[in-house]
Short mmCIF file of C-alpha atoms in Angstrom, two decimals:
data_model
loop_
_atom_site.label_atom_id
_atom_site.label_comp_id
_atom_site.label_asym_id
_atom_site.label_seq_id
_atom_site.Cartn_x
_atom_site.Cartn_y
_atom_site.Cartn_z
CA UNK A 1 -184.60 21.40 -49.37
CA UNK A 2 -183.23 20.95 -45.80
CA UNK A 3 -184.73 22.10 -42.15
CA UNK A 4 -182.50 24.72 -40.89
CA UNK A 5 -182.09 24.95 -37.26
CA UNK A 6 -183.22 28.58 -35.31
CA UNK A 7 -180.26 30.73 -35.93
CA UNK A 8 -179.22 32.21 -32.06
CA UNK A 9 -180.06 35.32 -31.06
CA UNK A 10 -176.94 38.09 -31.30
CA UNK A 11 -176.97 39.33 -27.33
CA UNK A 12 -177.92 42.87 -28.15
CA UNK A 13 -181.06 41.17 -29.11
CA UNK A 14 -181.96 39.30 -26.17
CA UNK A 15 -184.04 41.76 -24.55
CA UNK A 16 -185.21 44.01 -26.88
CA UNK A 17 -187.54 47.09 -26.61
CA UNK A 18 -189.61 48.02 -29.66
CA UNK A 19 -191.02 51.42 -30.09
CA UNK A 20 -194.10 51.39 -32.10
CA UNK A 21 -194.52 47.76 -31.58
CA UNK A 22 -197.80 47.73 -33.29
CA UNK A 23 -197.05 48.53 -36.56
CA UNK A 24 -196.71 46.02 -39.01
CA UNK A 25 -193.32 45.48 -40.12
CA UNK A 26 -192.54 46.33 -36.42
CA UNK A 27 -194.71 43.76 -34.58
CA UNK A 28 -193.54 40.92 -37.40
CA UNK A 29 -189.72 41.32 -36.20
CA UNK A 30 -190.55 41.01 -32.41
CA UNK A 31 -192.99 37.94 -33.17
CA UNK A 32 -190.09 36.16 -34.71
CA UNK A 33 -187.59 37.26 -31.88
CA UNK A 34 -189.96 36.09 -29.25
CA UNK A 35 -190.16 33.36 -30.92
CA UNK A 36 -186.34 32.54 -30.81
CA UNK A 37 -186.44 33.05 -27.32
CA UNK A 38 -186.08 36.81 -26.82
CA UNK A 39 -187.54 38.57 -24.09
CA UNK A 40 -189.12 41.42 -25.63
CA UNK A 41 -191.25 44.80 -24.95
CA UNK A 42 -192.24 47.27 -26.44
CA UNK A 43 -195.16 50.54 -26.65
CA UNK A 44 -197.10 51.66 -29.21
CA UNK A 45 -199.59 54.37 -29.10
CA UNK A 46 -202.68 52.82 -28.38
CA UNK A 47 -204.24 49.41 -28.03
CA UNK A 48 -204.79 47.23 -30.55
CA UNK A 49 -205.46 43.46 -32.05
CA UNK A 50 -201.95 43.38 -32.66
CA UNK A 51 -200.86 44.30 -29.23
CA UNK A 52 -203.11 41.50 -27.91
CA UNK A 53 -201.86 39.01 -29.96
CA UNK A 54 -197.75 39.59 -29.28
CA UNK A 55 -198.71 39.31 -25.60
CA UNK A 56 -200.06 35.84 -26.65
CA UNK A 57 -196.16 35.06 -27.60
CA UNK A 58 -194.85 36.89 -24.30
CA UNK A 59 -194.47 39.94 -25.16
CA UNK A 60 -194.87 42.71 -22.79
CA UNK A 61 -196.87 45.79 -25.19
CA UNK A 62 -196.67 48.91 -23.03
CA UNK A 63 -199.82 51.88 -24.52
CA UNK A 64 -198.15 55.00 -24.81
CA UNK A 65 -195.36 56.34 -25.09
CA UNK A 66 -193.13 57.06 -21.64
CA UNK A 67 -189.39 57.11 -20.07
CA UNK A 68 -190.50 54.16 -17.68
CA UNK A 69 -191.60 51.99 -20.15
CA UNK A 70 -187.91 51.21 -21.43
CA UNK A 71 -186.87 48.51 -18.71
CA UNK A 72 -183.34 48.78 -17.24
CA UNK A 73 -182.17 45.46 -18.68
CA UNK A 74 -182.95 46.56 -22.00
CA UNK A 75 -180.49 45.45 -24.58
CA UNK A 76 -181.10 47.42 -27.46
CA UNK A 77 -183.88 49.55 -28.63
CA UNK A 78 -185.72 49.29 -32.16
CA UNK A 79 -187.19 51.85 -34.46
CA UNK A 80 -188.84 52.55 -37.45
CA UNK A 81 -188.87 55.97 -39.90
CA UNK A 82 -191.71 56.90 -38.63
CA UNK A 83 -190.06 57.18 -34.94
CA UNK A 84 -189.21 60.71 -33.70
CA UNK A 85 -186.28 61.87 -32.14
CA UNK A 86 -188.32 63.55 -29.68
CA UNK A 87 -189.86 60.27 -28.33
CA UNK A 88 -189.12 60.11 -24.48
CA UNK A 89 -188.35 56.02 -25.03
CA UNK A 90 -185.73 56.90 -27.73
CA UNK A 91 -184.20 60.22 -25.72
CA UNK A 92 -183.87 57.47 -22.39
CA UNK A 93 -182.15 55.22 -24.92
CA UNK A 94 -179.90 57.41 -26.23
CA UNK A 95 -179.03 59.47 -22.74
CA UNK A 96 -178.58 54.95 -21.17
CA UNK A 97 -176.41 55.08 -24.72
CA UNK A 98 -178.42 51.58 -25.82
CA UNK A 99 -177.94 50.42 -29.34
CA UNK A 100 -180.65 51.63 -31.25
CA UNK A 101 -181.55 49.85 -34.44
CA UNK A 102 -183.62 50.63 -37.36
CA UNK A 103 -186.29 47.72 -37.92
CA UNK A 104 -184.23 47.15 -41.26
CA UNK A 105 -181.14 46.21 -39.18
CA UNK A 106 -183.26 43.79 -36.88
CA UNK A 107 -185.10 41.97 -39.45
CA UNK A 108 -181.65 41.63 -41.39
CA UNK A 109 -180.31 39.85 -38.70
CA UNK A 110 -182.95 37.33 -38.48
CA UNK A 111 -182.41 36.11 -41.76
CA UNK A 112 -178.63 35.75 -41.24
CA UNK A 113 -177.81 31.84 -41.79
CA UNK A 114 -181.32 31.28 -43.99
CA UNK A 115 -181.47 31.46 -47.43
CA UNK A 116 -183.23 35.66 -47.60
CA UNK A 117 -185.44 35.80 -50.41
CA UNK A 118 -186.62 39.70 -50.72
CA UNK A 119 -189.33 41.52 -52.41
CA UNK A 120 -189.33 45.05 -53.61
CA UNK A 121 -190.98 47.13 -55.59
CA UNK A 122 -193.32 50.47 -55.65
CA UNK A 123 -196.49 48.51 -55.95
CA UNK A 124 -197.15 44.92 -54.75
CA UNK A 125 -194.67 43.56 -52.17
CA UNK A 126 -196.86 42.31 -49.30
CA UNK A 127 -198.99 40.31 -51.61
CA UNK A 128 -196.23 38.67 -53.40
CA UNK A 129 -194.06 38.33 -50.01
CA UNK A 130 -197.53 36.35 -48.30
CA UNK A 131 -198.11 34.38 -52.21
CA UNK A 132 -194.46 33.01 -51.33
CA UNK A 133 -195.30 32.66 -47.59
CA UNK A 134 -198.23 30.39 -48.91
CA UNK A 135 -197.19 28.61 -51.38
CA UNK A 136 -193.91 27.54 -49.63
CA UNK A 137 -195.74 26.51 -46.71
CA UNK A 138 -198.20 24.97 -48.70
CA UNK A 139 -195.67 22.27 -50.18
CA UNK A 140 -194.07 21.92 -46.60
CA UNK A 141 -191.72 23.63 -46.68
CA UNK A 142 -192.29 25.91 -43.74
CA UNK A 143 -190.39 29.44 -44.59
CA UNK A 144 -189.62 32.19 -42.09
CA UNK A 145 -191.46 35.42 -43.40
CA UNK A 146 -191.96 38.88 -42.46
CA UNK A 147 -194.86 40.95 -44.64
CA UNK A 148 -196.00 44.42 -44.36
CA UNK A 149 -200.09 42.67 -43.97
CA UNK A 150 -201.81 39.99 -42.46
CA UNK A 151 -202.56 36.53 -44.25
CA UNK A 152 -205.84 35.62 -44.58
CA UNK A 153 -204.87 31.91 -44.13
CA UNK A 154 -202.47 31.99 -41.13
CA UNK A 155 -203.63 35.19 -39.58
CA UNK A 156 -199.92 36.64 -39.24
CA UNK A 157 -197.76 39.10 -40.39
CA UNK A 158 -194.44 36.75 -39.30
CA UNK A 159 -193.78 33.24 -38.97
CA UNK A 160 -190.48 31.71 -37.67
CA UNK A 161 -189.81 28.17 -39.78
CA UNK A 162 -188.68 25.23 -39.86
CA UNK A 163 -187.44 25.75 -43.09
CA UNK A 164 -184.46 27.43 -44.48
CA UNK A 165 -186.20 30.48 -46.70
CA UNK A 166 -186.85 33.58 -45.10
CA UNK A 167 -189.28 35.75 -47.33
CA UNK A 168 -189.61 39.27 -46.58
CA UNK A 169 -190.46 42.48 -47.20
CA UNK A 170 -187.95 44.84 -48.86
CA UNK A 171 -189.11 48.65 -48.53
CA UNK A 172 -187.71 51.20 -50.16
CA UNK A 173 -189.16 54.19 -49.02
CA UNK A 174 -187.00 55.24 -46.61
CA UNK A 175 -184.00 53.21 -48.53
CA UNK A 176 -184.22 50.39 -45.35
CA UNK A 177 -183.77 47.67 -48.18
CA UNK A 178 -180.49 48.80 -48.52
CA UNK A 179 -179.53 46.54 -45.19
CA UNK A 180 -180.46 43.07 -47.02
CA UNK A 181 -178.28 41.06 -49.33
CA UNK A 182 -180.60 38.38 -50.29
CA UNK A 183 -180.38 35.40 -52.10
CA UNK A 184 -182.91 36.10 -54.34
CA UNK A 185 -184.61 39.41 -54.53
CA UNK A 186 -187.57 40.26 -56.85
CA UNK A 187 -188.00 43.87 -58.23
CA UNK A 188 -192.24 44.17 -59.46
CA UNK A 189 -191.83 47.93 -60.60
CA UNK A 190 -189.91 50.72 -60.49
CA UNK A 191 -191.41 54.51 -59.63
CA UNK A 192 -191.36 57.55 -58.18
CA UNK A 193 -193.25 57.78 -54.67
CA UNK A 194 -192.02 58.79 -51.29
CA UNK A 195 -191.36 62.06 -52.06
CA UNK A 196 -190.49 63.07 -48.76
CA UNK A 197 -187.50 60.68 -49.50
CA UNK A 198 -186.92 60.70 -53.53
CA UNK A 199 -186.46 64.08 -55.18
CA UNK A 200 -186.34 62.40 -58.86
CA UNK A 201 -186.37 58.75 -60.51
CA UNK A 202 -183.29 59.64 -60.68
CA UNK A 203 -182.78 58.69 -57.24
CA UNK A 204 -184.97 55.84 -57.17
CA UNK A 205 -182.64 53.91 -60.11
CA UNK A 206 -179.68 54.60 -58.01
CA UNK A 207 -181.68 53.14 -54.53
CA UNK A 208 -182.35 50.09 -56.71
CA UNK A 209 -179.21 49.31 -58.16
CA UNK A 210 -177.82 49.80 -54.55
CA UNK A 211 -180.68 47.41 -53.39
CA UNK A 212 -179.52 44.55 -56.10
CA UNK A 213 -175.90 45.01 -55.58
CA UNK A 214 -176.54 44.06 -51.99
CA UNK A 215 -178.05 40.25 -54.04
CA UNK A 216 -175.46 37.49 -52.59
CA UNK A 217 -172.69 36.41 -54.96
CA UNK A 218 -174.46 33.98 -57.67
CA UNK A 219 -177.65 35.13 -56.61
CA UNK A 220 -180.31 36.07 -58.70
CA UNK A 221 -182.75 39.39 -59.42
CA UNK A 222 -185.98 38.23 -60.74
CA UNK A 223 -187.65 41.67 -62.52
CA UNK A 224 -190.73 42.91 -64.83
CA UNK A 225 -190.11 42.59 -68.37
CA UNK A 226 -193.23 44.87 -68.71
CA UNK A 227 -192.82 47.85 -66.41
CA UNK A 228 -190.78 51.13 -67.92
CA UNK A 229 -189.16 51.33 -64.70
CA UNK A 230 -188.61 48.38 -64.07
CA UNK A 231 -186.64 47.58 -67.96
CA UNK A 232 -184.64 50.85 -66.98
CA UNK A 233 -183.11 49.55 -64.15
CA UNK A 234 -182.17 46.50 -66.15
CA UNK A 235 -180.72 48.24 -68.85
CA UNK A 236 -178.41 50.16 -66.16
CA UNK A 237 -177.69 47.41 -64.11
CA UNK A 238 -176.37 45.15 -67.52
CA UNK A 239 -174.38 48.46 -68.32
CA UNK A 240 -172.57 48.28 -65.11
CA UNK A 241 -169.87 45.90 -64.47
CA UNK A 242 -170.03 44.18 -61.25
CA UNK A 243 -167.42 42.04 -59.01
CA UNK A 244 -169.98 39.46 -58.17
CA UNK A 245 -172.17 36.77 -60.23
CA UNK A 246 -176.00 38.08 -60.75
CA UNK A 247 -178.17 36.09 -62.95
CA UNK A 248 -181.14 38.24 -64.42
CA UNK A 249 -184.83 36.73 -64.83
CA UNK A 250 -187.72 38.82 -66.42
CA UNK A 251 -190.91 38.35 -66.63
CA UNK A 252 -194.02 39.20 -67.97
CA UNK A 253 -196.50 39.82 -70.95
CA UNK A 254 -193.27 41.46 -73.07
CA UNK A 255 -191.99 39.14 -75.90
CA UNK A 256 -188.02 39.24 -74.95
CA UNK A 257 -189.48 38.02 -71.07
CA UNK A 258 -187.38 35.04 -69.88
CA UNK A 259 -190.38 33.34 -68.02
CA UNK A 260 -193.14 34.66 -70.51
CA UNK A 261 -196.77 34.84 -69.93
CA UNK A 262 -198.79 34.00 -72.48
CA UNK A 263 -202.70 34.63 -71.46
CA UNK A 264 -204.36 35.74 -68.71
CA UNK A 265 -207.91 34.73 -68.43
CA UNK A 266 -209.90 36.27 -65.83
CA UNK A 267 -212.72 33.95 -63.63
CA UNK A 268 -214.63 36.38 -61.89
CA UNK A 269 -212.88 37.54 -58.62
CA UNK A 270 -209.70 34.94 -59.98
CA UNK A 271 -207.70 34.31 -63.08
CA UNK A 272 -205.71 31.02 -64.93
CA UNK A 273 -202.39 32.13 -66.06
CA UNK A 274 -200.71 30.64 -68.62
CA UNK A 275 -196.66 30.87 -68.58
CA UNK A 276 -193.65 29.32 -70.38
CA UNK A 277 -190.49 28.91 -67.70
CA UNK A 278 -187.40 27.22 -68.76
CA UNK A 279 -189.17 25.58 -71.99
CA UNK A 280 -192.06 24.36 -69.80
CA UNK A 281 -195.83 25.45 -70.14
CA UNK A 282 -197.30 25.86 -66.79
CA UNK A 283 -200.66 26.95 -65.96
CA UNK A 284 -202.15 28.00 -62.17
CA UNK A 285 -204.87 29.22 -60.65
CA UNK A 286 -204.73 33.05 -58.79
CA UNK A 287 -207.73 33.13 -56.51
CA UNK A 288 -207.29 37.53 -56.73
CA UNK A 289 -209.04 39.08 -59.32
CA UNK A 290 -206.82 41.59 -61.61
CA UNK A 291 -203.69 41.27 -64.03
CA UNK A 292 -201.30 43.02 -61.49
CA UNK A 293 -202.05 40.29 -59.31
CA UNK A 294 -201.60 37.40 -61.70
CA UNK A 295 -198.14 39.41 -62.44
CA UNK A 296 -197.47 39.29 -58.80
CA UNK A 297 -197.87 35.54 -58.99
CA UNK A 298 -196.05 34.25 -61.40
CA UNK A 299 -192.93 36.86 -60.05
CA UNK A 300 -193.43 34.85 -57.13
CA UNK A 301 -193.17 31.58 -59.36
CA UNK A 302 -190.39 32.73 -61.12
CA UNK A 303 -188.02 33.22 -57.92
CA UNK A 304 -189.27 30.04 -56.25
CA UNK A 305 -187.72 28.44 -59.11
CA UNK A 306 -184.48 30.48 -58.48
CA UNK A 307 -184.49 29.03 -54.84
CA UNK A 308 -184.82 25.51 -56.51
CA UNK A 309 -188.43 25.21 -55.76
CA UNK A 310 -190.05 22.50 -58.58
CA UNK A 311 -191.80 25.15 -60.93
CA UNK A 312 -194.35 22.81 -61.60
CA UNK A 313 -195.34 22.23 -57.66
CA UNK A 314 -195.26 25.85 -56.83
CA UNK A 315 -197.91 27.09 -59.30
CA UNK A 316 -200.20 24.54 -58.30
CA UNK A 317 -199.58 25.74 -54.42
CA UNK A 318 -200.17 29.26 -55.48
CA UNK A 319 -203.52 28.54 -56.44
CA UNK A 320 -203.37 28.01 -52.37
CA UNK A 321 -203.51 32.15 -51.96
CA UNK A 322 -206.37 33.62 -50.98
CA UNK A 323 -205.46 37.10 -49.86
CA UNK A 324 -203.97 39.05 -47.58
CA UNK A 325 -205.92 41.74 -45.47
CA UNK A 326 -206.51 45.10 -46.97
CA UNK A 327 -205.76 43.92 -50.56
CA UNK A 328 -208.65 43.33 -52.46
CA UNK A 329 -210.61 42.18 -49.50
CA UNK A 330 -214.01 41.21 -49.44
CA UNK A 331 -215.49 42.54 -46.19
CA UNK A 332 -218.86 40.89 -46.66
CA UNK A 333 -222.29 40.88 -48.71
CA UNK A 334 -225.35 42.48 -47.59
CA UNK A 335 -228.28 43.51 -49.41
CA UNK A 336 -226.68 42.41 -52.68
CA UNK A 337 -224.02 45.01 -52.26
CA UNK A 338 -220.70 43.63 -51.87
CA UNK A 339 -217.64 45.45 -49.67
CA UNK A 340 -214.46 44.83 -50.39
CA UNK A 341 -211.30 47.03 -48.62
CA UNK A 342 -208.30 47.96 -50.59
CA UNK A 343 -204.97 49.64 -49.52
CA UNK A 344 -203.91 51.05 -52.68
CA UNK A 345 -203.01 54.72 -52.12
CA UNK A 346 -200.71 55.31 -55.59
CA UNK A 347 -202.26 56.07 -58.58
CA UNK A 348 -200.84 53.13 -60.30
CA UNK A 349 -202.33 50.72 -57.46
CA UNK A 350 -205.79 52.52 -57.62
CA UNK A 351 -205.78 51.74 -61.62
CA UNK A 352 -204.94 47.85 -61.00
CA UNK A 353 -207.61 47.42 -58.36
CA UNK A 354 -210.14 49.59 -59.81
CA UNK A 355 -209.62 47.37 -63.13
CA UNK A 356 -209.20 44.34 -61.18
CA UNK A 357 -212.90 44.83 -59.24
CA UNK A 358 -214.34 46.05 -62.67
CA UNK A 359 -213.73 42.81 -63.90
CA UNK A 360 -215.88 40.92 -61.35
CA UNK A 361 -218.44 43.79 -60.82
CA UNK A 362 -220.42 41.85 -63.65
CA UNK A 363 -223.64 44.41 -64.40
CA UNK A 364 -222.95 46.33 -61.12
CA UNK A 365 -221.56 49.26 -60.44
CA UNK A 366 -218.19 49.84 -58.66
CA UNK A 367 -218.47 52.53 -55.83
CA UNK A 368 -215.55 53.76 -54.18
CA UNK A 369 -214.70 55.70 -50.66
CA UNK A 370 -210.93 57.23 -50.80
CA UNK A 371 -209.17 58.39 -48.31
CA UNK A 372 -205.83 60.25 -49.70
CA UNK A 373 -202.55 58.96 -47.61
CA UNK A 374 -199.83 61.69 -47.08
CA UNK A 375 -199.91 65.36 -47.86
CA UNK A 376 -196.45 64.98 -49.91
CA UNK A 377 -197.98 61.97 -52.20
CA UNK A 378 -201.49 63.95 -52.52
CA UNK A 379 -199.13 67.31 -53.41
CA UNK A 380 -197.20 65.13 -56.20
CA UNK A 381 -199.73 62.98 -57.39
CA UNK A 382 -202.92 64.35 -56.66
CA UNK A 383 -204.18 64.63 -60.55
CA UNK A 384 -203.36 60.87 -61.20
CA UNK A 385 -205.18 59.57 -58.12
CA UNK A 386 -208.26 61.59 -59.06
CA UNK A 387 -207.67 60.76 -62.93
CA UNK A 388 -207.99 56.84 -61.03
CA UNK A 389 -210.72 57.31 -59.29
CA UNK A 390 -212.80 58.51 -63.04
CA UNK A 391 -212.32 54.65 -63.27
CA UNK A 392 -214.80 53.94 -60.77
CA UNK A 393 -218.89 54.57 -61.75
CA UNK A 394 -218.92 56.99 -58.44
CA UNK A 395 -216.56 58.27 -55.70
CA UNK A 396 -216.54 59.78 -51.80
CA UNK A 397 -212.79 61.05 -51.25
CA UNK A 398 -212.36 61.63 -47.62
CA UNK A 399 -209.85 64.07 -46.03
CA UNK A 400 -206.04 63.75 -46.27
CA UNK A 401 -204.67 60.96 -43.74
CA UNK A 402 -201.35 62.37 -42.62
CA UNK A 403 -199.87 59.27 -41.12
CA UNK A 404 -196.27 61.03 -39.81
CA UNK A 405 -196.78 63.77 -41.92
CA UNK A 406 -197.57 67.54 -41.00
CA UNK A 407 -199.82 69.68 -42.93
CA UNK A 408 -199.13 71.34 -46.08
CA UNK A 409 -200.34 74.71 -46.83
CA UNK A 410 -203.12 74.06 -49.39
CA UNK A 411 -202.88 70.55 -49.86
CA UNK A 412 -206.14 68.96 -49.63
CA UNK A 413 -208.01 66.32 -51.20
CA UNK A 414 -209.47 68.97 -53.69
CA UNK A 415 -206.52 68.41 -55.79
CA UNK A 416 -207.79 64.63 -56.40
CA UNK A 417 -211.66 65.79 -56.58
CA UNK A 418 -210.93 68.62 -59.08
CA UNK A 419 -208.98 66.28 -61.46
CA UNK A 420 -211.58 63.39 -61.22
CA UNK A 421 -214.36 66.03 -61.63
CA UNK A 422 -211.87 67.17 -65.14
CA UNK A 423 -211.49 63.63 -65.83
CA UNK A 424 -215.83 63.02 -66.22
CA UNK A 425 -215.69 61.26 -62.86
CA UNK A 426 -218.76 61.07 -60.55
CA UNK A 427 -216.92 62.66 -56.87
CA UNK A 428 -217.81 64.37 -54.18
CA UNK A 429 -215.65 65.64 -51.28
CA UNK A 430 -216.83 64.86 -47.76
CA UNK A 431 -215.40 66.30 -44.39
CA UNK A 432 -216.19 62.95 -42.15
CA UNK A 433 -216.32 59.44 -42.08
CA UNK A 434 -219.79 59.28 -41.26
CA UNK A 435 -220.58 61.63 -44.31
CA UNK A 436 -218.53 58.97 -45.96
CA UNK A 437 -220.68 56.06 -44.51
CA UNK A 438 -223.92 57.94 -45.49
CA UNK A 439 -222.87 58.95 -49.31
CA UNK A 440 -221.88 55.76 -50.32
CA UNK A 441 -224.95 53.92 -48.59
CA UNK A 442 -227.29 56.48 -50.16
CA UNK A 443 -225.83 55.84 -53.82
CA UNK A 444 -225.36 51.82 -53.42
CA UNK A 445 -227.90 49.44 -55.26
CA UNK A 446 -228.02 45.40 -55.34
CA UNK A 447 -225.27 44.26 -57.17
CA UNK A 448 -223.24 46.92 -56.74
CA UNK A 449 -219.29 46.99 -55.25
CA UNK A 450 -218.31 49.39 -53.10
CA UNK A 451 -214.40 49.71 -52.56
CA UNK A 452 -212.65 51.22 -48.77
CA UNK A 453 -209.48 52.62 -50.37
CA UNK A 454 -206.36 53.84 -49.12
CA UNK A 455 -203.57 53.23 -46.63
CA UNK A 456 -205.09 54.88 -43.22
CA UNK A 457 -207.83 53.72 -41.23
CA UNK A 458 -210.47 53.96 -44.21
CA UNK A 459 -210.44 50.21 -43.60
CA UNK A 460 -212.49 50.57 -40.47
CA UNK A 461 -215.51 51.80 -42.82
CA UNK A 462 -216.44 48.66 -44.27
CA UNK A 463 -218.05 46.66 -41.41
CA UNK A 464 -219.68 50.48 -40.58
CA UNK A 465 -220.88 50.59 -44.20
CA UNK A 466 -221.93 47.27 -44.11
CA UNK A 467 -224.32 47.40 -40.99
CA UNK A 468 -225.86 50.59 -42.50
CA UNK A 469 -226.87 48.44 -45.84
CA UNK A 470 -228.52 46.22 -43.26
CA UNK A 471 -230.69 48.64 -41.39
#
């Protein structure tokens, strides 16, 4: 593979203002333009580690949310979903009449001239996006990436390389993956979530085939031969004729898999995979715990190889992964109790994590403080997360984080405690985080794990649960 030299900056991106710099897609994309030379600002609503480290790259992070803080020179302005049209930045914007770009169409234009490889998927994205960012790196081969997380290893959400792959994201909640048209693009699973957005899997199938028609001509889709989904949308998309060259790869457990996995064996908090690519036994190290993870790897594996990346070299280099913050992340050890923080908010995710940390729980038990994420995903799927959580040998479920979301006439996390409760689980609803803190310190014993779950700020438990063990 070749270095590819820093594509130039379009000059509607030269001074760009970001609002709601701080979240992570967002603050990825104006890393990498600051990078390229871009002089960029942006506000976000309060301060954070992330705000502290873009100024570190030049970037001027504004707290809050006001008029002034769009500078006159501003070029263009960028937004995410989440972004109101009542926001006084975006009204000055729009009254200036300034571009205004969704973070889709930024990050799309960073990886014009590379070679795009792009991950989607319900469940999974960010860890396979940073296994790629890794293991590419790892053999020196310095990719561009922009996940929805923060490595472990290099302590970053974005990198700009050297290199000529560009791994990122793809997210197709709010059908932003539609912008793309990578080289390679990786589909883990296919189902409904985002309900605010998708009224039926009906909907989602048609946002994915949209997704891989966007794959460059002679490009390739690498998919799971084992999700229902995810075999649906294959069947569809080899029932639909198409103007351009796609090569297919799936993968997975299933027999008719074209890179087929033939045994998982789990080590604790890792697992050895076994796979057969292209005629060629290969087996590598994943230093996650859980199936869905090994999965996740050897997806990653599988569209390496479609980039021309020696098979062979890149499972040895995934064995280089070591996490990525929020998923399946040990917080620390104290008093023989172990805390580990998970984002998984969908059913499906809870089930693959809770599984996963049963597996390296040993004789201990696995302990587990939810916090719900969205009052439309509680309202749709409130029985399965609660049927999840009867998984775990004893639960806290916290109050509904509503993110962007507004309140919904009784939805509450009762919905997920009355189904575990149906289910034979051990739960109990609690009104606080400090309730939270206290219940799950009161029921943990040495050698127990205790699991911070869900996408809100449930993460910031851990070290809190963790210095209450101690005293």
């Amino acid at each position: 593979m070749t270095a590819a030299a820093t594509p130039s900056l379009p000059s509607a991106m030269e001074r760009p203002h970001f609002i709601g710099i701080g979240g992570a897609g967002m603050s990825g994309i104006a890393k990498i333009l600051a990078v390229r030379g871009a002089r960029v600002a942006g506000s976000d609503a309060r301060e954070s580690a992330t705000a502290d480290a873009l100024r570190g790259f030049g970037v001027t992070v504004h707290v809050g949310h006001a008029t002034a803080h769009l500078a006159p020179d501003a070029t263009t302005v960028v937004v995410s979903s989440a972004i109101r049209e009542d926001n006084p930045e975006l009204v000055e914007a729009n009254r200036r009449g300034l571009p205004v770009l969704h973070r889709a169409d930024a990050l799309a234009a960073l990886m014009a001239g590379l070679r795009p490889l792009a991950v989607a998927g319900t469940h999974g994205k960010t860890t396979t996006t940073s296994m790629l960012a890794v293991s590419l790196a790892d053999l020196g081969l310095d990719p561009s990436y922009a996940i929805g997380g923060d490595l472990e290893g290099p302590g970053s959400n974005a990198h700009q390389g050297t290199g000529e792959i560009f791994v990122a994201e793809a997210d197709e909640s709010d059908r932003s993956f539609h912008k793309y048209a990578p080289e390679v693009a990786i589909v883990l699973n296919v189902e409904l979530d985002h309900h605010a957005n998708y009224g039926s899997m009906e909907e989602i199938y048609t946002s994915f085939e949209t997704f891989v028609e966007r794959v460059a001509d002679g490009g390739t889709l690498v998919v799971s031969a084992d999700h229902d989904g995810a075999r649906e949308l294959v069947r569809r998309l080899r029932a639909t004729p198409r103007d351009r060259a796609l090569t297919i790869r799936t993968y997975g457990v299933a027999e008719d898999a074209d890179v087929r996995v033939l045994k998982i064996t789990p080590k604790g908090l890792t697992s050895e995979v076994a796979v057969v690519l292209d005629g060629e036994k290969l087996t590598f190290d994943v230093s996650v715990p859980g199936n869905h993870y090994a999965l996740n790897a050897v997806a990653a594996l599988t569209a390496g190889a479609a980039l021309g990346v020696p098979a062979a070299e890149l499972g040895r280099a995934l064995g280089s992964y070591t996490g990525v913050k929020r998923r399946l992340q040990l917080k620390g050890l104290t008093d023989g109790v172990q805390v580990i923080d998970s984002y998984a908010h969908h059913p499906t995710e809870m089930t693959a994590d809770l599984e996963a940390i049963r597996g390296g729980a040993e004789n201990g038990r696995v302990l587990v403080v939810f916090q719900p994420h969205l009052f439309s995903r509680t309202q749709e799927l409130g029985k399965e997360m609660g049927e999840a959580l009867s998984l775990a040998d004893g639960s806290v479920v916290l109050p509904i984080y509503p993110a962007r979301e507004d309140p919904v006439p009784g939805v509450t996390s009762a919905l997920i405690t009355d189904a575990a409760q149906a289910a034979g689980a051990a739960v109990r609803a609690v009104g606080t985080p400090d309730e939270a803190v206290e219940a799950v310190v009161g029921m943990a014993e040495p050698g127990d794990l205790v699991l911070t779950m869900g996408a809100g700020d449930v993460t910031e438990l851990g070290p809190r649960i963790l210095a209450r063990l101690a005293e």
